[in-house]
mmCIF file of C-alpha atoms in Angstrom:
data_model
loop_
_atom_site.group_PDB
_atom_site.id
_atom_site.type_symbol
_atom_site.label_atom_id
_atom_site.label_comp_id
_atom_site.label_asym_id
_atom_site.label_seq_id
_atom_site.Cartn_x
_atom_site.Cartn_y
_atom_site.Cartn_z
ATOM 1 C CA MET A 496 -44.218 37.366 -32.522
ATOM 2 C CA THR A 497 -44.663 40.655 -30.707
ATOM 3 C CA ALA A 498 -41.697 42.539 -29.296
ATOM 4 C CA VAL A 499 -42.943 41.934 -25.767
ATOM 5 C CA ARG A 500 -43.261 38.186 -26.353
ATOM 6 C CA VAL A 501 -39.770 38.077 -27.924
ATOM 7 C CA ALA A 502 -38.293 39.891 -24.934
ATOM 8 C CA TRP A 503 -40.092 37.559 -22.490
ATOM 9 C CA THR A 504 -38.855 34.475 -24.368
ATOM 10 C CA ILE A 505 -35.261 35.712 -24.404
ATOM 11 C CA GLY A 506 -35.413 36.627 -20.715
ATOM 12 C CA PHE A 507 -36.795 33.211 -19.803
ATOM 13 C CA ALA A 508 -34.044 31.472 -21.797
ATOM 14 C CA VAL A 509 -31.361 33.573 -20.097
ATOM 15 C CA ALA A 510 -32.807 32.765 -16.669
ATOM 16 C CA LEU A 511 -32.745 29.073 -17.452
ATOM 17 C CA SER A 512 -29.143 29.289 -18.581
ATOM 18 C CA PHE A 513 -28.120 30.980 -15.322
ATOM 19 C CA ALA A 514 -30.091 28.482 -13.254
ATOM 20 C CA GLY A 515 -28.278 25.605 -14.913
ATOM 21 C CA ALA A 516 -24.813 27.161 -14.688
ATOM 22 C CA PRO A 517 -24.046 26.201 -11.064
ATOM 23 C CA ALA A 518 -25.181 22.636 -11.669
ATOM 24 C CA ARG A 519 -23.048 22.325 -14.801
ATOM 25 C CA ALA A 520 -20.041 23.868 -13.013
ATOM 26 C CA GLN A 521 -20.388 21.403 -10.155
ATOM 27 C CA GLU A 522 -20.927 18.450 -12.490
ATOM 28 C CA SER A 523 -17.607 19.277 -14.141
ATOM 29 C CA TYR A 524 -15.807 19.796 -10.800
ATOM 30 C CA PRO A 525 -12.877 19.770 -10.546
ATOM 31 C CA THR A 526 -11.452 21.494 -13.601
ATOM 32 C CA LYS A 527 -8.038 22.188 -12.054
ATOM 33 C CA PRO A 528 -5.773 20.783 -9.281
ATOM 34 C CA VAL A 529 -7.178 20.628 -5.750
ATOM 35 C CA ARG A 530 -5.174 21.477 -2.628
ATOM 36 C CA LEU A 531 -5.475 19.240 0.452
ATOM 37 C CA ILE A 532 -4.008 20.939 3.532
ATOM 38 C CA ALA A 533 -2.210 18.789 6.106
ATOM 39 C CA PRO A 534 -2.006 20.872 9.318
ATOM 40 C CA PHE A 535 0.973 18.887 10.658
ATOM 41 C CA PRO A 536 4.533 18.207 9.425
ATOM 42 C CA PRO A 537 5.500 15.452 6.961
ATOM 43 C CA GLY A 538 5.864 11.932 8.334
ATOM 44 C CA GLY A 539 3.033 11.922 10.863
ATOM 45 C CA THR A 540 -0.379 10.298 10.649
ATOM 46 C CA THR A 541 -2.075 13.387 9.214
ATOM 47 C CA ASP A 542 0.527 13.698 6.466
ATOM 48 C CA VAL A 543 0.505 9.988 5.599
ATOM 49 C CA MET A 544 -3.293 9.890 5.492
ATOM 50 C CA CYS A 545 -3.370 13.099 3.443
ATOM 51 C CA ARG A 546 -1.127 11.585 0.811
ATOM 52 C CA LEU A 547 -3.143 8.394 0.620
ATOM 53 C CA ILE A 548 -6.436 10.278 0.305
ATOM 54 C CA ALA A 549 -4.921 12.735 -2.183
ATOM 55 C CA GLN A 550 -3.730 9.870 -4.376
ATOM 56 C CA LYS A 551 -7.149 8.219 -4.362
ATOM 57 C CA LEU A 552 -9.036 11.479 -4.929
ATOM 58 C CA SER A 553 -6.713 12.311 -7.821
ATOM 59 C CA GLY A 554 -7.746 9.078 -9.504
ATOM 60 C CA ALA A 555 -11.435 9.699 -8.829
ATOM 61 C CA PHE A 556 -11.354 13.334 -9.976
ATOM 62 C CA GLY A 557 -9.051 12.942 -12.935
ATOM 63 C CA ARG A 558 -7.234 15.986 -11.550
ATOM 64 C CA GLN A 559 -4.223 16.162 -9.261
ATOM 65 C CA VAL A 560 -4.865 16.623 -5.545
ATOM 66 C CA ILE A 561 -1.780 18.227 -4.006
ATOM 67 C CA VAL A 562 -0.856 17.917 -0.318
ATOM 68 C CA ASP A 563 0.100 21.238 1.288
ATOM 69 C CA ASN A 564 1.721 20.879 4.741
ATOM 70 C CA ARG A 565 0.939 23.856 6.993
ATOM 71 C CA PRO A 566 2.093 22.795 10.497
ATOM 72 C CA GLY A 567 2.088 24.752 13.734
ATOM 73 C CA ALA A 568 0.022 25.673 16.809
ATOM 74 C CA ALA A 569 -1.361 22.131 17.242
ATOM 75 C CA GLY A 570 -2.847 22.264 13.739
ATOM 76 C CA SER A 571 -4.402 25.725 14.073
ATOM 77 C CA ILE A 572 -2.227 27.340 11.393
ATOM 78 C CA GLY A 573 -3.367 24.895 8.724
ATOM 79 C CA HIS A 574 -6.986 25.228 9.836
ATOM 80 C CA ASP A 575 -6.744 29.022 9.618
ATOM 81 C CA VAL A 576 -5.329 28.845 6.075
ATOM 82 C CA ALA A 577 -8.184 26.572 5.017
ATOM 83 C CA ALA A 578 -10.868 28.694 6.708
ATOM 84 C CA LYS A 579 -9.699 31.813 4.868
ATOM 85 C CA SER A 580 -9.437 30.145 1.438
ATOM 86 C CA PRO A 581 -12.041 30.649 -1.314
ATOM 87 C CA PRO A 582 -15.050 28.328 -0.823
ATOM 88 C CA ASP A 583 -14.867 26.891 -4.326
ATOM 89 C CA GLY A 584 -13.930 23.266 -3.630
ATOM 90 C CA TYR A 585 -10.284 23.722 -4.597
ATOM 91 C CA THR A 586 -9.015 23.900 -1.010
ATOM 92 C CA LEU A 587 -9.707 20.976 1.303
ATOM 93 C CA LEU A 588 -8.412 20.252 4.799
ATOM 94 C CA LEU A 589 -7.634 17.009 6.588
ATOM 95 C CA THR A 590 -8.902 18.210 9.928
ATOM 96 C CA THR A 591 -8.622 16.402 13.250
ATOM 97 C CA LYS A 592 -10.429 16.005 16.530
ATOM 98 C CA GLY A 593 -7.614 18.110 17.975
ATOM 99 C CA GLY A 594 -8.190 20.958 15.547
ATOM 100 C CA LEU A 595 -11.968 21.185 15.888
ATOM 101 C CA VAL A 596 -12.735 19.794 19.354
ATOM 102 C CA ILE A 597 -9.644 20.262 21.533
ATOM 103 C CA ASN A 598 -8.050 23.508 20.355
ATOM 104 C CA PRO A 599 -11.053 25.690 21.355
ATOM 105 C CA TYR A 600 -10.303 24.688 24.960
ATOM 106 C CA LEU A 601 -6.560 25.240 24.608
ATOM 107 C CA TYR A 602 -6.442 28.682 23.083
ATOM 108 C CA LYS A 603 -8.313 31.677 24.467
ATOM 109 C CA LYS A 604 -8.504 33.090 20.978
ATOM 110 C CA LEU A 605 -8.417 31.056 17.763
ATOM 111 C CA PRO A 606 -8.081 32.739 14.347
ATOM 112 C CA PHE A 607 -11.028 30.644 13.108
ATOM 113 C CA ASP A 608 -14.365 29.360 14.390
ATOM 114 C CA PRO A 609 -14.374 25.532 14.420
ATOM 115 C CA LEU A 610 -18.166 25.303 14.160
ATOM 116 C CA HIS A 611 -18.898 28.096 11.695
ATOM 117 C CA ASP A 612 -15.879 28.556 9.399
ATOM 118 C CA PHE A 613 -15.915 25.113 7.752
ATOM 119 C CA ALA A 614 -18.132 22.963 5.590
ATOM 120 C CA LEU A 615 -17.556 19.595 7.247
ATOM 121 C CA ILE A 616 -17.585 16.693 4.776
ATOM 122 C CA SER A 617 -16.822 13.375 6.510
ATOM 123 C CA ILE A 618 -14.788 11.698 9.211
ATOM 124 C CA VAL A 619 -12.527 9.226 7.413
ATOM 125 C CA ILE A 620 -10.166 7.680 9.985
ATOM 126 C CA SER A 621 -10.111 6.914 13.710
ATOM 127 C CA ALA A 622 -7.319 5.586 15.918
ATOM 128 C CA GLY A 623 -5.895 5.570 19.416
ATOM 129 C CA PRO A 624 -2.243 6.189 20.310
ATOM 130 C CA VAL A 625 0.188 3.501 21.419
ATOM 131 C CA LEU A 626 2.312 3.982 24.546
ATOM 132 C CA VAL A 627 5.956 3.574 23.559
ATOM 133 C CA VAL A 628 9.188 3.944 25.533
ATOM 134 C CA HIS A 629 12.846 4.223 24.606
ATOM 135 C CA PRO A 630 14.613 0.837 24.921
ATOM 136 C CA SER A 631 16.780 2.240 27.721
ATOM 137 C CA VAL A 632 13.720 2.735 29.943
ATOM 138 C CA PRO A 633 13.650 -0.236 32.362
ATOM 139 C CA ALA A 634 9.931 -0.896 32.011
ATOM 140 C CA ARG A 635 8.361 -3.616 29.908
ATOM 141 C CA THR A 636 4.775 -3.181 31.059
ATOM 142 C CA VAL A 637 2.510 -0.272 31.913
ATOM 143 C CA LYS A 638 2.541 -1.378 35.544
ATOM 144 C CA GLU A 639 6.336 -1.260 35.607
ATOM 145 C CA LEU A 640 6.341 2.170 33.945
ATOM 146 C CA VAL A 641 3.955 3.586 36.534
ATOM 147 C CA ALA A 642 6.099 2.134 39.338
ATOM 148 C CA LEU A 643 9.206 3.659 37.750
ATOM 149 C CA ALA A 644 7.556 7.073 37.447
ATOM 150 C CA LYS A 645 6.480 6.939 41.090
ATOM 151 C CA ALA A 646 10.036 6.108 42.118
ATOM 152 C CA ARG A 647 11.389 8.977 39.988
ATOM 153 C CA PRO A 648 8.831 11.813 40.283
ATOM 154 C CA GLY A 649 9.398 14.520 37.686
ATOM 155 C CA GLN A 650 12.372 12.718 36.125
ATOM 156 C CA LEU A 651 10.722 10.943 33.206
ATOM 157 C CA ASN A 652 9.747 13.083 30.250
ATOM 158 C CA TYR A 653 7.284 12.397 27.468
ATOM 159 C CA GLY A 654 7.076 13.972 24.049
ATOM 160 C CA SER A 655 4.006 14.946 22.046
ATOM 161 C CA GLY A 656 3.076 16.662 18.819
ATOM 162 C CA GLY A 657 2.215 19.822 20.734
ATOM 163 C CA VAL A 658 0.076 21.173 23.548
ATOM 164 C CA GLY A 659 -3.444 19.806 23.264
ATOM 165 C CA THR A 660 -2.696 16.961 20.893
ATOM 166 C CA THR A 661 -4.050 13.537 21.774
ATOM 167 C CA ALA A 662 -0.544 12.463 22.824
ATOM 168 C CA HIS A 663 -0.318 15.362 25.272
ATOM 169 C CA ILE A 664 -3.777 14.759 26.715
ATOM 170 C CA ALA A 665 -3.093 11.029 27.097
ATOM 171 C CA GLY A 666 0.144 11.845 28.929
ATOM 172 C CA GLU A 667 -1.661 14.164 31.321
ATOM 173 C CA PHE A 668 -4.473 11.653 31.718
ATOM 174 C CA ILE A 669 -2.217 8.774 32.788
ATOM 175 C CA GLN A 670 -0.538 11.053 35.336
ATOM 176 C CA THR A 671 -3.906 12.024 36.792
ATOM 177 C CA ILE A 672 -5.282 8.495 37.097
ATOM 178 C CA SER A 673 -1.996 6.915 38.244
ATOM 179 C CA GLY A 674 -0.763 9.608 40.622
ATOM 180 C CA ILE A 675 2.567 10.051 38.848
ATOM 181 C CA ARG A 676 4.429 13.162 37.740
ATOM 182 C CA MET A 677 6.300 13.502 34.433
ATOM 183 C CA VAL A 678 7.596 16.371 32.301
ATOM 184 C CA HIS A 679 5.836 17.198 29.038
ATOM 185 C CA VAL A 680 8.034 18.072 26.026
ATOM 186 C CA PRO A 681 5.938 19.486 23.146
ATOM 187 C CA TYR A 682 7.087 19.347 19.512
ATOM 188 C CA LYS A 683 5.659 20.655 16.243
ATOM 189 C CA GLY A 684 4.344 17.225 15.325
ATOM 190 C CA GLY A 685 4.119 13.669 16.584
ATOM 191 C CA ALA A 686 6.603 12.366 14.020
ATOM 192 C CA VAL A 687 9.146 14.974 15.140
ATOM 193 C CA ALA A 688 8.630 13.940 18.768
ATOM 194 C CA LEU A 689 9.118 10.308 17.784
ATOM 195 C CA ILE A 690 12.507 11.108 16.229
ATOM 196 C CA ASP A 691 13.730 12.495 19.552
ATOM 197 C CA LEU A 692 12.312 9.501 21.409
ATOM 198 C CA ILE A 693 14.254 7.146 19.144
ATOM 199 C CA ALA A 694 17.357 9.257 19.761
ATOM 200 C CA GLY A 695 16.879 8.954 23.531
ATOM 201 C CA GLN A 696 16.096 12.637 24.078
ATOM 202 C CA THR A 697 12.773 11.711 25.690
ATOM 203 C CA ASP A 698 11.694 8.642 27.635
ATOM 204 C CA LEU A 699 8.234 7.859 26.352
ATOM 205 C CA GLN A 700 5.383 8.980 24.153
ATOM 206 C CA PHE A 701 1.768 8.243 23.355
ATOM 207 C CA GLY A 702 2.607 7.937 19.706
ATOM 208 C CA ASP A 703 0.341 7.951 16.682
ATOM 209 C CA MET A 704 0.078 4.442 15.297
ATOM 210 C CA VAL A 705 1.146 5.288 11.752
ATOM 211 C CA PRO A 706 4.691 6.543 12.472
ATOM 212 C CA SER A 707 5.140 4.353 15.568
ATOM 213 C CA VAL A 708 4.347 0.906 14.165
ATOM 214 C CA PRO A 709 7.440 0.485 11.948
ATOM 215 C CA HIS A 710 9.766 1.648 14.734
ATOM 216 C CA ILE A 711 8.173 -0.754 17.212
ATOM 217 C CA ARG A 712 8.644 -3.588 14.728
ATOM 218 C CA ALA A 713 12.263 -2.531 14.198
ATOM 219 C CA GLY A 714 12.951 -2.470 17.947
ATOM 220 C CA LYS A 715 13.814 1.230 17.987
ATOM 221 C CA VAL A 716 11.092 1.834 20.579
ATOM 222 C CA ARG A 717 9.210 -0.571 22.850
ATOM 223 C CA GLY A 718 5.429 -0.709 22.704
ATOM 224 C CA LEU A 719 3.729 -1.177 26.073
ATOM 225 C CA ALA A 720 0.018 -0.827 25.314
ATOM 226 C CA VAL A 721 -2.503 0.487 22.809
ATOM 227 C CA THR A 722 -5.206 2.832 24.069
ATOM 228 C CA THR A 723 -8.016 1.394 21.934
ATOM 229 C CA VAL A 724 -10.616 -0.970 23.394
ATOM 230 C CA GLN A 725 -9.310 -3.831 21.287
ATOM 231 C CA ARG A 726 -5.855 -4.895 20.197
ATOM 232 C CA SER A 727 -4.540 -3.550 16.921
ATOM 233 C CA ASN A 728 -4.109 -5.903 13.972
ATOM 234 C CA ALA A 729 -0.941 -3.963 13.210
ATOM 235 C CA LEU A 730 0.498 -4.820 16.662
ATOM 236 C CA PRO A 731 -1.385 -7.924 17.814
ATOM 237 C CA GLU A 732 1.193 -8.797 20.475
ATOM 238 C CA ILE A 733 0.779 -5.494 22.347
ATOM 239 C CA PRO A 734 -1.987 -5.449 25.014
ATOM 240 C CA THR A 735 -4.661 -2.821 25.449
ATOM 241 C CA MET A 736 -4.498 -0.442 28.388
ATOM 242 C CA ALA A 737 -7.367 -2.366 29.998
ATOM 243 C CA GLU A 738 -5.431 -5.609 29.657
ATOM 244 C CA ALA A 739 -2.417 -3.839 31.147
ATOM 245 C CA GLY A 740 -4.435 -2.952 34.248
ATOM 246 C CA ILE A 741 -5.719 0.565 33.486
ATOM 247 C CA LYS A 742 -9.475 0.419 33.007
ATOM 248 C CA GLU A 743 -10.160 4.106 32.372
ATOM 249 C CA GLU A 744 -11.008 5.030 28.777
ATOM 250 C CA PHE A 745 -8.248 6.998 27.055
ATOM 251 C CA PRO A 746 -8.959 9.803 24.597
ATOM 252 C CA SER A 747 -8.925 8.735 20.966
ATOM 253 C CA GLN A 748 -8.346 10.630 17.740
ATOM 254 C CA TRP A 749 -10.115 10.981 14.433
ATOM 255 C CA TRP A 750 -9.384 12.665 11.137
ATOM 256 C CA GLY A 751 -11.896 14.120 8.709
ATOM 257 C CA VAL A 752 -12.124 16.171 5.546
ATOM 258 C CA ALA A 753 -13.489 19.720 5.566
ATOM 259 C CA ALA A 754 -13.669 22.689 3.208
ATOM 260 C CA PRO A 755 -14.112 26.435 3.735
ATOM 261 C CA LYS A 756 -17.602 27.522 4.802
ATOM 262 C CA GLY A 757 -19.766 28.284 1.791
ATOM 263 C CA THR A 758 -18.394 25.543 -0.442
ATOM 264 C CA PRO A 759 -21.339 24.570 -2.700
ATOM 265 C CA ARG A 760 -23.345 21.652 -1.335
ATOM 266 C CA PRO A 761 -23.129 19.612 -4.581
ATOM 267 C CA ILE A 762 -19.330 19.759 -4.353
ATOM 268 C CA VAL A 763 -19.429 18.719 -0.693
ATOM 269 C CA GLU A 764 -21.686 15.793 -1.618
ATOM 270 C CA ARG A 765 -19.425 14.779 -4.492
ATOM 271 C CA ILE A 766 -16.359 14.716 -2.230
ATOM 272 C CA ASN A 767 -18.284 12.885 0.492
ATOM 273 C CA ALA A 768 -19.333 10.188 -1.981
ATOM 274 C CA GLU A 769 -15.777 9.742 -3.241
ATOM 275 C CA LEU A 770 -14.435 9.489 0.323
ATOM 276 C CA GLY A 771 -17.004 6.788 1.040
ATOM 277 C CA LYS A 772 -15.746 4.779 -1.912
ATOM 278 C CA ILE A 773 -12.117 5.303 -0.894
ATOM 279 C CA VAL A 774 -12.420 4.073 2.702
ATOM 280 C CA LYS A 775 -14.396 1.019 1.559
ATOM 281 C CA ALA A 776 -11.866 -0.005 -1.085
ATOM 282 C CA PRO A 777 -10.147 -3.330 -0.184
ATOM 283 C CA ASP A 778 -6.632 -1.997 -0.798
ATOM 284 C CA VAL A 779 -7.270 1.037 1.435
ATOM 285 C CA ARG A 780 -8.737 -1.107 4.207
ATOM 286 C CA GLU A 781 -5.701 -3.379 4.007
ATOM 287 C CA ARG A 782 -3.396 -0.368 4.207
ATOM 288 C CA PHE A 783 -5.315 1.066 7.160
ATOM 289 C CA ASP A 784 -5.171 -2.304 8.912
ATOM 290 C CA GLY A 785 -1.393 -2.398 8.548
ATOM 291 C CA LEU A 786 -1.087 1.152 9.859
ATOM 292 C CA GLY A 787 -3.273 0.516 12.883
ATOM 293 C CA VAL A 788 -6.078 2.918 11.963
ATOM 294 C CA PHE A 789 -9.778 2.324 11.314
ATOM 295 C CA PRO A 790 -11.764 3.512 8.260
ATOM 296 C CA GLU A 791 -14.772 5.754 8.884
ATOM 297 C CA HIS A 792 -17.400 7.500 6.761
ATOM 298 C CA THR A 793 -20.072 9.922 7.944
ATOM 299 C CA THR A 794 -22.494 12.423 6.513
ATOM 300 C CA PRO A 795 -21.550 16.106 6.871
ATOM 301 C CA GLU A 796 -24.358 16.469 9.420
ATOM 302 C CA LYS A 797 -23.103 13.541 11.502
ATOM 303 C CA MET A 798 -19.577 14.950 11.532
ATOM 304 C CA LEU A 799 -20.895 18.288 12.836
ATOM 305 C CA GLU A 800 -22.936 16.458 15.456
ATOM 306 C CA ILE A 801 -19.823 14.611 16.653
ATOM 307 C CA VAL A 802 -17.775 17.812 16.865
ATOM 308 C CA LYS A 803 -20.488 19.509 18.944
ATOM 309 C CA ALA A 804 -21.014 16.503 21.227
ATOM 310 C CA GLU A 805 -17.332 15.875 21.980
ATOM 311 C CA GLY A 806 -16.483 19.431 22.983
ATOM 312 C CA PRO A 807 -17.895 19.696 26.537
ATOM 313 C CA PRO A 808 -16.527 16.344 27.829
ATOM 314 C CA MET A 809 -13.133 17.179 26.322
ATOM 315 C CA GLY A 810 -13.193 20.519 28.114
ATOM 316 C CA ARG A 811 -13.870 18.750 31.406
ATOM 317 C CA LEU A 812 -11.066 16.248 30.763
ATOM 318 C CA LEU A 813 -8.574 19.018 30.002
ATOM 319 C CA LYS A 814 -9.582 20.888 33.136
ATOM 320 C CA ALA A 815 -9.206 17.750 35.272
ATOM 321 C CA ALA A 816 -5.780 17.156 33.746
ATOM 322 C CA GLY A 817 -4.721 20.700 34.593
ATOM 323 C CA VAL A 818 -4.297 21.803 30.959
ATOM 324 C CA GLN A 819 -4.788 25.573 30.856
ATOM 325 C CA ALA A 820 -5.882 27.626 27.865
ATOM 326 C CA GLN A 821 -3.069 29.756 26.461
#
């Protein structure tokens, strides 16, 4: 064999080995623990869902998936950490409608670009908040609560997980459509706000289903209505807002998994496939049913389409509610 032919053969073999390297690396993914960022404090829906997904992904991957709580700024701190992490598949984020759709209308300057700094993977959960009041509040229906708020303008206060969260927007929305006036008390997370509601520091809250359900069942707070179009299997005795007399559609929430922009497509597809299996598993569906949330699964492209489509109407809703960008 001539020297030229030998060199060509060696070069071709080397090229093939490099071409196959990314595929082999992604086939073996993951080879070490994976971090799943929860952009809200422990105890809330995002944290609970993170831990459930992390447990299931750990089993699927054969590697530990560790939850990393990075709360603050209505989820923006955790999103910023994820956006600036290496795009190698070892940092994931449980993002939210609030983080990707709402926050761009709340903050004049975000440290990340919701549409361009992430590789979106799939929406995995959807839910609507439940309107809860402290037992001392003399209202047992939404109609009675509205009447009470009209009789006491500016005296009732409602907590939320922070400015721009679904709980905050729902609170502003009910004021706008009902002609009432209440005081908003923002916290660093919905679960933290719920603690103060139970303690009687606030009067009411549009609480996330996951932390609210057990306290409603225990009688620590009183559920007045769910904001979904149908009753929740977790709280079948509590009416919907429409049944309670308010026909307007309330804003809902969803959670999804994302990775830093540039994460290899085969890794994104692998995670997407595993998430699809997780949300379809009977034990997960039973758990979701008990928590009052709904399983979802989308393609990465569909998730991006949803984020883009929901932005403008959310901006109009925030403007109508008088929520100003900070």
